[in-house]
């Protein structure tokens, strides 16, 4: 038996023992996870800094703060989330117990990403634990320091059999994907997403794929450009542009292009000062391979601002490209770096058409003083999520599901949506062995009279409230007595 088979086998045996199903156990594990995040905050921040050159305040805000919020929410709501949910009944089932019961899926696999290497593992893990699953955790090998830290910390705080951590690169992940799981959540690019989905198909394993794409940002001429560009600048250049829902490119009228550039430059000055490279708030590209990939996207483009690079430190300055052709290389793939192309369109109609000609993005942003225009863009396009007059902020609201559509992914999580993603919603109907006369409707031999009674029982609708409920009960009793008289 190879290593991956042993890891998954132990996790499945632990799940089959039933201990992860108890709400008390789930709560204990969530509390332990919170304790880990709080007690090991400094070493977590240090690992993130080593991987991404991220300052402590930024790392805390980007990777820890939201997790503490998710943990607090899960622990507060777990009992209600896991409770059976009663459903409406019809005349035939009015005496029965009918409910939806959330049950754990089993052994799930979470494959994290390197750009937010701690949060993109722990956040879905919270939902998977809350739902009562065993979880195999696979951090990204690209963010090596955080990956090793997770492998060290999680076994110290969580049940080691139920929540094992697997480290390693492509070969280890490939071997892991040969095992049978009950759900796989993967965060990363669409190329690997297809590999994950193909491996899952062998066992008909459901998947949640958090991918990416080119998230457009339309700026209307009727807009406060200073405010809009400050918010865009924050979202685009945080984490050195390595955010899956960062604005990938701007669409705007040619008449405001130069003003957009000037306002973004002013925001960059405000955020990072004269020397961006020395700013503690500006991160670095994760490695030289991605550094060179981003440089390749900039070739032949008009650089309106930035463009300075240093390969030794994987530094690329915040860069703005103007008059970008829709057919250029930089518009063919997700940039995932601090390069912001501006493509000009004459109006919102052209912007909508431009967006709809391309793959559905993970996020879409619209800036305008007109909410009517914003809602028009929402109604006439498709994307994983939308924020109007800001960027990224929809991700931070746990009541909104976070996920993609089409090529940008499938499935969603965050908050209660994480619990639901990692749960099977089991339909439950419990009857008794009385009032057998009502069942004559479904027993042979058939007749037109039985069909008419079935229509009454199954198709009749009543208004809500006490009066409707009383009528429903009385009719049920009368119908049962009539059926008993007719068929017995």
CSV table of N, CA and C in Angstrom, one decimal, residues 369-480:
chain,number,residue,atom,x,y,z
A,369,UNK,N,-22.1,56.5,-11.2
A,369,UNK,CA,-23.0,57.1,-10.3
A,369,UNK,C,-24.5,56.6,-10.5
A,370,UNK,N,-24.7,55.9,-11.6
A,370,UNK,CA,-26.0,55.4,-11.9
A,370,UNK,C,-26.2,53.9,-11.5
A,371,UNK,N,-27.0,53.7,-10.4
A,371,UNK,CA,-27.2,52.3,-10.0
A,371,UNK,C,-28.0,51.6,-11.1
A,372,UNK,N,-28.8,52.3,-11.9
A,372,UNK,CA,-29.5,51.7,-13.0
A,372,UNK,C,-28.5,51.1,-14.0
A,373,UNK,N,-27.4,51.8,-14.3
A,373,UNK,CA,-26.4,51.3,-15.2
A,373,UNK,C,-25.7,50.1,-14.6
A,374,UNK,N,-25.4,50.2,-13.3
A,374,UNK,CA,-24.7,49.0,-12.7
A,374,UNK,C,-25.6,47.8,-12.7
A,375,UNK,N,-26.9,47.9,-12.5
A,375,UNK,CA,-27.8,46.8,-12.5
A,375,UNK,C,-28.0,46.3,-13.9
A,376,UNK,N,-27.9,47.2,-14.9
A,376,UNK,CA,-28.0,46.8,-16.3
A,376,UNK,C,-26.9,45.8,-16.6
A,377,UNK,N,-25.7,46.3,-16.2
A,377,UNK,CA,-24.5,45.4,-16.5
A,377,UNK,C,-24.6,44.1,-15.8
A,378,UNK,N,-25.1,44.1,-14.6
A,378,UNK,CA,-25.3,42.8,-13.9
A,378,UNK,C,-26.3,41.9,-14.6
A,379,UNK,N,-27.4,42.5,-15.1
A,379,UNK,CA,-28.5,41.7,-15.7
A,379,UNK,C,-28.1,41.2,-17.1
A,380,UNK,N,-27.2,41.9,-17.8
A,380,UNK,CA,-26.8,41.5,-19.2
A,380,UNK,C,-25.5,40.8,-19.3
A,381,UNK,N,-24.8,40.5,-18.2
A,381,UNK,CA,-23.6,39.8,-18.2
A,381,UNK,C,-23.7,38.6,-17.3
A,382,UNK,N,-22.6,37.8,-17.2
A,382,UNK,CA,-22.5,36.7,-16.2
A,382,UNK,C,-21.1,36.7,-15.7
A,383,UNK,N,-21.0,36.4,-14.4
A,383,UNK,CA,-19.7,36.3,-13.7
A,383,UNK,C,-19.9,35.6,-12.4
A,384,UNK,N,-18.8,35.1,-11.8
A,384,UNK,CA,-19.0,34.5,-10.5
A,384,UNK,C,-19.6,35.4,-9.4
A,385,UNK,N,-19.1,36.6,-9.4
A,385,UNK,CA,-19.6,37.6,-8.4
A,385,UNK,C,-19.5,39.0,-9.0
A,386,UNK,N,-20.1,40.0,-8.4
A,386,UNK,CA,-20.1,41.4,-8.9
A,386,UNK,C,-19.9,42.3,-7.6
A,387,UNK,N,-19.1,43.3,-7.8
A,387,UNK,CA,-19.2,44.5,-6.9
A,387,UNK,C,-19.3,45.7,-7.7
A,388,UNK,N,-20.3,46.5,-7.3
A,388,UNK,CA,-20.5,47.8,-7.9
A,388,UNK,C,-19.9,48.9,-7.1
A,389,UNK,N,-19.1,49.8,-7.7
A,389,UNK,CA,-18.4,50.9,-7.1
A,389,UNK,C,-17.4,50.5,-6.1
A,390,UNK,N,-16.8,49.3,-6.2
A,390,UNK,CA,-15.7,48.9,-5.4
A,390,UNK,C,-15.2,47.6,-6.0
A,391,UNK,N,-14.1,47.1,-5.5
A,391,UNK,CA,-13.6,45.8,-6.0
A,391,UNK,C,-13.3,44.9,-4.8
A,392,UNK,N,-13.4,43.6,-5.0
A,392,UNK,CA,-13.1,42.5,-4.1
A,392,UNK,C,-14.0,42.4,-2.9
A,393,UNK,N,-14.7,43.5,-2.5
A,393,UNK,CA,-15.4,43.5,-1.2
A,393,UNK,C,-16.5,42.4,-1.1
A,394,UNK,N,-17.1,42.0,-2.2
A,394,UNK,CA,-18.1,40.9,-2.1
A,394,UNK,C,-17.5,39.6,-1.6
A,395,UNK,N,-16.2,39.4,-1.7
A,395,UNK,CA,-15.5,38.3,-1.2
A,395,UNK,C,-15.5,38.2,0.3
A,396,UNK,N,-15.6,39.4,1.0
A,396,UNK,CA,-15.5,39.5,2.4
A,396,UNK,C,-16.8,39.4,3.1
A,397,UNK,N,-17.9,39.3,2.4
A,397,UNK,CA,-19.2,39.2,3.0
A,397,UNK,C,-19.6,37.7,3.0
A,398,UNK,N,-19.6,37.1,4.2
A,398,UNK,CA,-19.7,35.6,4.3
A,398,UNK,C,-21.1,35.1,4.0
A,399,UNK,N,-22.1,36.0,3.9
A,399,UNK,CA,-23.4,35.6,3.5
A,399,UNK,C,-23.6,35.5,2.0
A,400,UNK,N,-22.6,36.0,1.3
A,400,UNK,CA,-22.6,35.8,-0.2
A,400,UNK,C,-21.7,34.6,-0.5
A,401,UNK,N,-22.2,33.7,-1.4
A,401,UNK,CA,-21.4,32.5,-1.8
A,401,UNK,C,-20.3,33.0,-2.7
A,402,UNK,N,-19.1,32.5,-2.5
A,402,UNK,CA,-18.0,32.9,-3.4
A,402,UNK,C,-17.6,31.7,-4.3
A,403,UNK,N,-17.7,32.0,-5.6
A,403,UNK,CA,-17.4,30.9,-6.6
A,403,UNK,C,-17.5,31.4,-8.0
A,404,UNK,N,-17.1,30.6,-8.9
A,404,UNK,CA,-17.1,31.0,-10.3
A,404,UNK,C,-18.2,30.4,-11.1
A,405,UNK,N,-18.2,30.7,-12.4
A,405,UNK,CA,-19.2,30.2,-13.3
A,405,UNK,C,-18.5,29.9,-14.7
A,406,UNK,N,-18.9,28.8,-15.3
A,406,UNK,CA,-18.2,28.5,-16.6
A,406,UNK,C,-16.7,28.3,-16.4
A,407,UNK,N,-15.9,28.9,-17.1
A,407,UNK,CA,-14.4,28.6,-17.1
A,407,UNK,C,-13.8,29.2,-15.8
A,408,UNK,N,-14.5,30.0,-15.1
A,408,UNK,CA,-13.9,30.6,-13.8
A,408,UNK,C,-14.2,29.7,-12.6
A,409,UNK,N,-14.9,28.6,-12.8
A,409,UNK,CA,-15.1,27.7,-11.7
A,409,UNK,C,-16.5,27.2,-11.6
A,410,UNK,N,-16.7,26.3,-10.6
A,410,UNK,CA,-18.0,25.8,-10.3
A,410,UNK,C,-18.1,25.5,-8.8
A,411,UNK,N,-19.3,25.7,-8.2
A,411,UNK,CA,-19.5,25.5,-6.8
A,411,UNK,C,-19.1,26.8,-6.1
A,412,UNK,N,-19.4,26.8,-4.8
A,412,UNK,CA,-19.1,28.0,-4.0
A,412,UNK,C,-18.9,27.7,-2.5
A,413,UNK,N,-18.3,28.6,-1.8
A,413,UNK,CA,-18.2,28.4,-0.3
A,413,UNK,C,-18.1,29.8,0.3
A,414,UNK,N,-17.8,29.8,1.6
A,414,UNK,CA,-17.8,30.9,2.5
A,414,UNK,C,-19.0,30.9,3.4
A,415,UNK,N,-18.8,31.1,4.7
A,415,UNK,CA,-19.9,31.1,5.7
A,415,UNK,C,-20.7,29.8,5.6
A,416,UNK,N,-22.0,30.0,5.7
A,416,UNK,CA,-22.9,28.8,5.6
A,416,UNK,C,-22.8,28.1,4.3
A,417,UNK,N,-22.4,28.8,3.3
A,417,UNK,CA,-22.2,28.1,2.0
A,417,UNK,C,-21.1,27.1,2.0
A,418,UNK,N,-20.1,27.3,2.8
A,418,UNK,CA,-19.1,26.2,3.0
A,418,UNK,C,-19.6,25.0,3.6
A,419,UNK,N,-20.4,25.2,4.7
A,419,UNK,CA,-21.1,24.0,5.3
A,419,UNK,C,-21.9,23.3,4.3
A,420,UNK,N,-22.7,24.0,3.5
A,420,UNK,CA,-23.6,23.3,2.5
A,420,UNK,C,-22.8,22.6,1.4
A,421,UNK,N,-21.7,23.2,1.0
A,421,UNK,CA,-20.8,22.6,0.0
A,421,UNK,C,-20.3,21.2,0.5
A,422,UNK,N,-20.0,21.1,1.7
A,422,UNK,CA,-19.4,19.9,2.3
A,422,UNK,C,-20.4,19.0,3.0
A,423,UNK,N,-21.7,19.2,2.7
A,423,UNK,CA,-22.8,18.4,3.3
A,423,UNK,C,-23.6,17.8,2.2
A,424,UNK,N,-24.2,16.6,2.5
A,424,UNK,CA,-25.2,16.0,1.6
A,424,UNK,C,-26.5,16.4,2.3
A,425,UNK,N,-27.4,17.0,1.5
A,425,UNK,CA,-28.7,17.4,2.0
A,425,UNK,C,-29.7,16.2,1.8
A,426,UNK,N,-29.8,15.5,2.9
A,426,UNK,CA,-30.6,14.2,2.8
A,426,UNK,C,-32.1,14.4,3.0
A,427,UNK,N,-32.9,13.9,2.0
A,427,UNK,CA,-34.3,14.0,2.1
A,427,UNK,C,-34.9,12.9,3.0
A,428,UNK,N,-35.6,13.3,4.0
A,428,UNK,CA,-36.1,12.3,5.0
A,428,UNK,C,-37.6,12.5,5.2
A,429,UNK,N,-38.3,11.4,5.1
A,429,UNK,CA,-39.8,11.3,5.3
A,429,UNK,C,-40.0,10.1,6.2
A,430,UNK,N,-40.6,10.4,7.4
A,430,UNK,CA,-40.9,9.3,8.3
A,430,UNK,C,-42.4,9.2,8.5
A,431,UNK,N,-43.0,8.1,8.2
A,431,UNK,CA,-44.4,7.8,8.3
A,431,UNK,C,-44.7,6.8,9.4
A,432,UNK,N,-46.0,6.7,9.7
A,432,UNK,CA,-46.3,5.6,10.7
A,432,UNK,C,-47.1,4.6,9.9
A,433,UNK,N,-47.6,3.6,10.6
A,433,UNK,CA,-48.3,2.5,9.9
A,433,UNK,C,-49.8,2.6,10.1
A,434,UNK,N,-50.3,3.8,10.3
A,434,UNK,CA,-51.7,4.0,10.5
A,434,UNK,C,-52.3,4.6,9.2
A,435,UNK,N,-53.7,4.7,9.2
A,435,UNK,CA,-54.4,5.3,8.1
A,435,UNK,C,-54.0,4.8,6.8
A,436,UNK,N,-54.0,3.4,6.7
A,436,UNK,CA,-53.6,2.7,5.5
A,436,UNK,C,-54.6,3.0,4.4
A,437,UNK,N,-55.8,3.4,4.7
A,437,UNK,CA,-56.9,3.7,3.7
A,437,UNK,C,-56.4,4.7,2.7
A,438,UNK,N,-55.7,5.7,3.1
A,438,UNK,CA,-55.2,6.8,2.2
A,438,UNK,C,-54.3,6.2,1.2
A,439,UNK,N,-53.6,5.1,1.5
A,439,UNK,CA,-52.7,4.5,0.5
A,439,UNK,C,-53.3,3.8,-0.6
A,440,UNK,N,-54.6,3.5,-0.5
A,440,UNK,CA,-55.3,2.8,-1.6
A,440,UNK,C,-55.2,3.6,-2.9
A,441,UNK,N,-55.0,4.9,-2.8
A,441,UNK,CA,-54.8,5.7,-4.0
A,441,UNK,C,-53.7,5.2,-4.9
A,442,UNK,N,-52.6,4.7,-4.3
A,442,UNK,CA,-51.5,4.3,-5.1
A,442,UNK,C,-51.4,2.8,-5.3
A,443,UNK,N,-52.3,2.1,-4.7
A,443,UNK,CA,-52.2,0.6,-4.9
A,443,UNK,C,-53.1,0.2,-6.1
A,444,UNK,N,-52.7,-0.8,-6.8
A,444,UNK,CA,-53.5,-1.3,-7.9
A,444,UNK,C,-54.8,-2.0,-7.3
A,445,UNK,N,-55.9,-2.1,-8.1
A,445,UNK,CA,-56.0,-1.6,-9.5
A,445,UNK,C,-56.3,-0.1,-9.6
A,446,UNK,N,-55.9,0.5,-10.7
A,446,UNK,CA,-56.1,1.9,-10.9
A,446,UNK,C,-57.5,2.2,-11.4
A,447,UNK,N,-57.9,3.4,-11.2
A,447,UNK,CA,-59.2,3.9,-11.6
A,447,UNK,C,-59.3,5.4,-11.8
A,448,UNK,N,-60.2,5.9,-12.5
A,448,UNK,CA,-60.4,7.3,-12.7
A,448,UNK,C,-60.7,8.0,-11.4
A,449,UNK,N,-61.5,7.3,-10.5
A,449,UNK,CA,-61.8,7.9,-9.2
A,449,UNK,C,-60.6,8.1,-8.4
A,450,UNK,N,-59.7,7.1,-8.5
A,450,UNK,CA,-58.4,7.3,-7.7
A,450,UNK,C,-57.5,8.4,-8.2
A,451,UNK,N,-57.5,8.6,-9.6
A,451,UNK,CA,-56.8,9.7,-10.2
A,451,UNK,C,-57.3,11.0,-9.7
A,452,UNK,N,-58.7,11.2,-9.6
A,452,UNK,CA,-59.3,12.4,-9.2
A,452,UNK,C,-58.9,12.7,-7.8
A,453,UNK,N,-59.0,11.7,-6.9
A,453,UNK,CA,-58.6,11.9,-5.5
A,453,UNK,C,-57.1,12.3,-5.4
A,454,UNK,N,-56.3,11.6,-6.2
A,454,UNK,CA,-54.9,11.9,-6.2
A,454,UNK,C,-54.6,13.4,-6.6
A,455,UNK,N,-55.4,13.9,-7.6
A,455,UNK,CA,-55.2,15.3,-8.0
A,455,UNK,C,-55.6,16.2,-6.8
A,456,UNK,N,-56.6,15.8,-6.1
A,456,UNK,CA,-57.0,16.7,-4.9
A,456,UNK,C,-55.9,16.7,-3.9
A,457,UNK,N,-55.4,15.5,-3.5
A,457,UNK,CA,-54.4,15.5,-2.5
A,457,UNK,C,-53.1,16.1,-2.9
A,458,UNK,N,-52.7,16.0,-4.1
A,458,UNK,CA,-51.3,16.4,-4.5
A,458,UNK,C,-51.3,17.8,-5.1
A,459,UNK,N,-52.4,18.3,-5.7
A,459,UNK,CA,-52.4,19.5,-6.4
A,459,UNK,C,-53.1,20.7,-5.7
A,460,UNK,N,-53.9,20.4,-4.7
A,460,UNK,CA,-54.6,21.4,-4.0
A,460,UNK,C,-53.7,22.3,-3.2
A,461,UNK,N,-53.9,23.6,-3.3
A,461,UNK,CA,-53.0,24.6,-2.6
A,461,UNK,C,-53.9,25.4,-1.7
A,462,UNK,N,-53.4,25.8,-0.5
A,462,UNK,CA,-54.1,26.6,0.4
A,462,UNK,C,-53.3,27.8,0.8
A,463,UNK,N,-54.0,28.9,1.2
A,463,UNK,CA,-53.3,30.1,1.7
A,463,UNK,C,-52.6,29.7,3.0
A,464,UNK,N,-51.5,30.5,3.3
A,464,UNK,CA,-50.7,30.3,4.5
A,464,UNK,C,-51.5,30.8,5.7
A,465,UNK,N,-51.0,30.5,6.8
A,465,UNK,CA,-51.6,31.0,8.1
A,465,UNK,C,-52.5,29.9,8.7
A,466,UNK,N,-53.0,30.3,9.9
A,466,UNK,CA,-53.8,29.3,10.7
A,466,UNK,C,-55.0,28.9,10.0
A,467,UNK,N,-55.7,29.8,9.3
A,467,UNK,CA,-57.0,29.4,8.7
A,467,UNK,C,-56.7,28.3,7.6
A,468,UNK,N,-55.7,28.6,6.8
A,468,UNK,CA,-55.3,27.6,5.8
A,468,UNK,C,-54.9,26.3,6.4
A,469,UNK,N,-54.2,26.3,7.5
A,469,UNK,CA,-53.8,25.1,8.2
A,469,UNK,C,-55.0,24.3,8.7
A,470,UNK,N,-55.9,25.0,9.3
A,470,UNK,CA,-57.1,24.3,9.8
A,470,UNK,C,-57.9,23.7,8.7
A,471,UNK,N,-58.1,24.4,7.6
A,471,UNK,CA,-58.8,23.9,6.5
A,471,UNK,C,-58.1,22.6,6.0
A,472,UNK,N,-56.8,22.7,5.9
A,472,UNK,CA,-56.0,21.6,5.4
A,472,UNK,C,-56.1,20.3,6.3
A,473,UNK,N,-56.1,20.5,7.6
A,473,UNK,CA,-56.3,19.4,8.5
A,473,UNK,C,-57.7,18.8,8.4
A,474,UNK,N,-58.7,19.6,8.4
A,474,UNK,CA,-60.1,19.1,8.3
A,474,UNK,C,-60.3,18.4,7.0
A,475,UNK,N,-59.8,18.9,5.9
A,475,UNK,CA,-60.0,18.2,4.6
A,475,UNK,C,-59.2,16.9,4.6
A,476,UNK,N,-58.1,16.9,5.2
A,476,UNK,CA,-57.3,15.6,5.3
A,476,UNK,C,-58.1,14.6,6.0
A,477,UNK,N,-58.7,14.9,7.2
A,477,UNK,CA,-59.5,14.0,8.0
A,477,UNK,C,-60.7,13.5,7.2
A,478,UNK,N,-61.4,14.5,6.6
A,478,UNK,CA,-62.6,14.1,5.8
A,478,UNK,C,-62.2,13.2,4.6
A,479,UNK,N,-61.1,13.5,3.9
A,479,UNK,CA,-60.7,12.7,2.8
A,479,UNK,C,-60.4,11.3,3.2
A,480,UNK,N,-59.7,11.2,4.4
A,480,UNK,CA,-59.3,9.9,4.9
A,480,UNK,C,-60.5,9.0,5.2
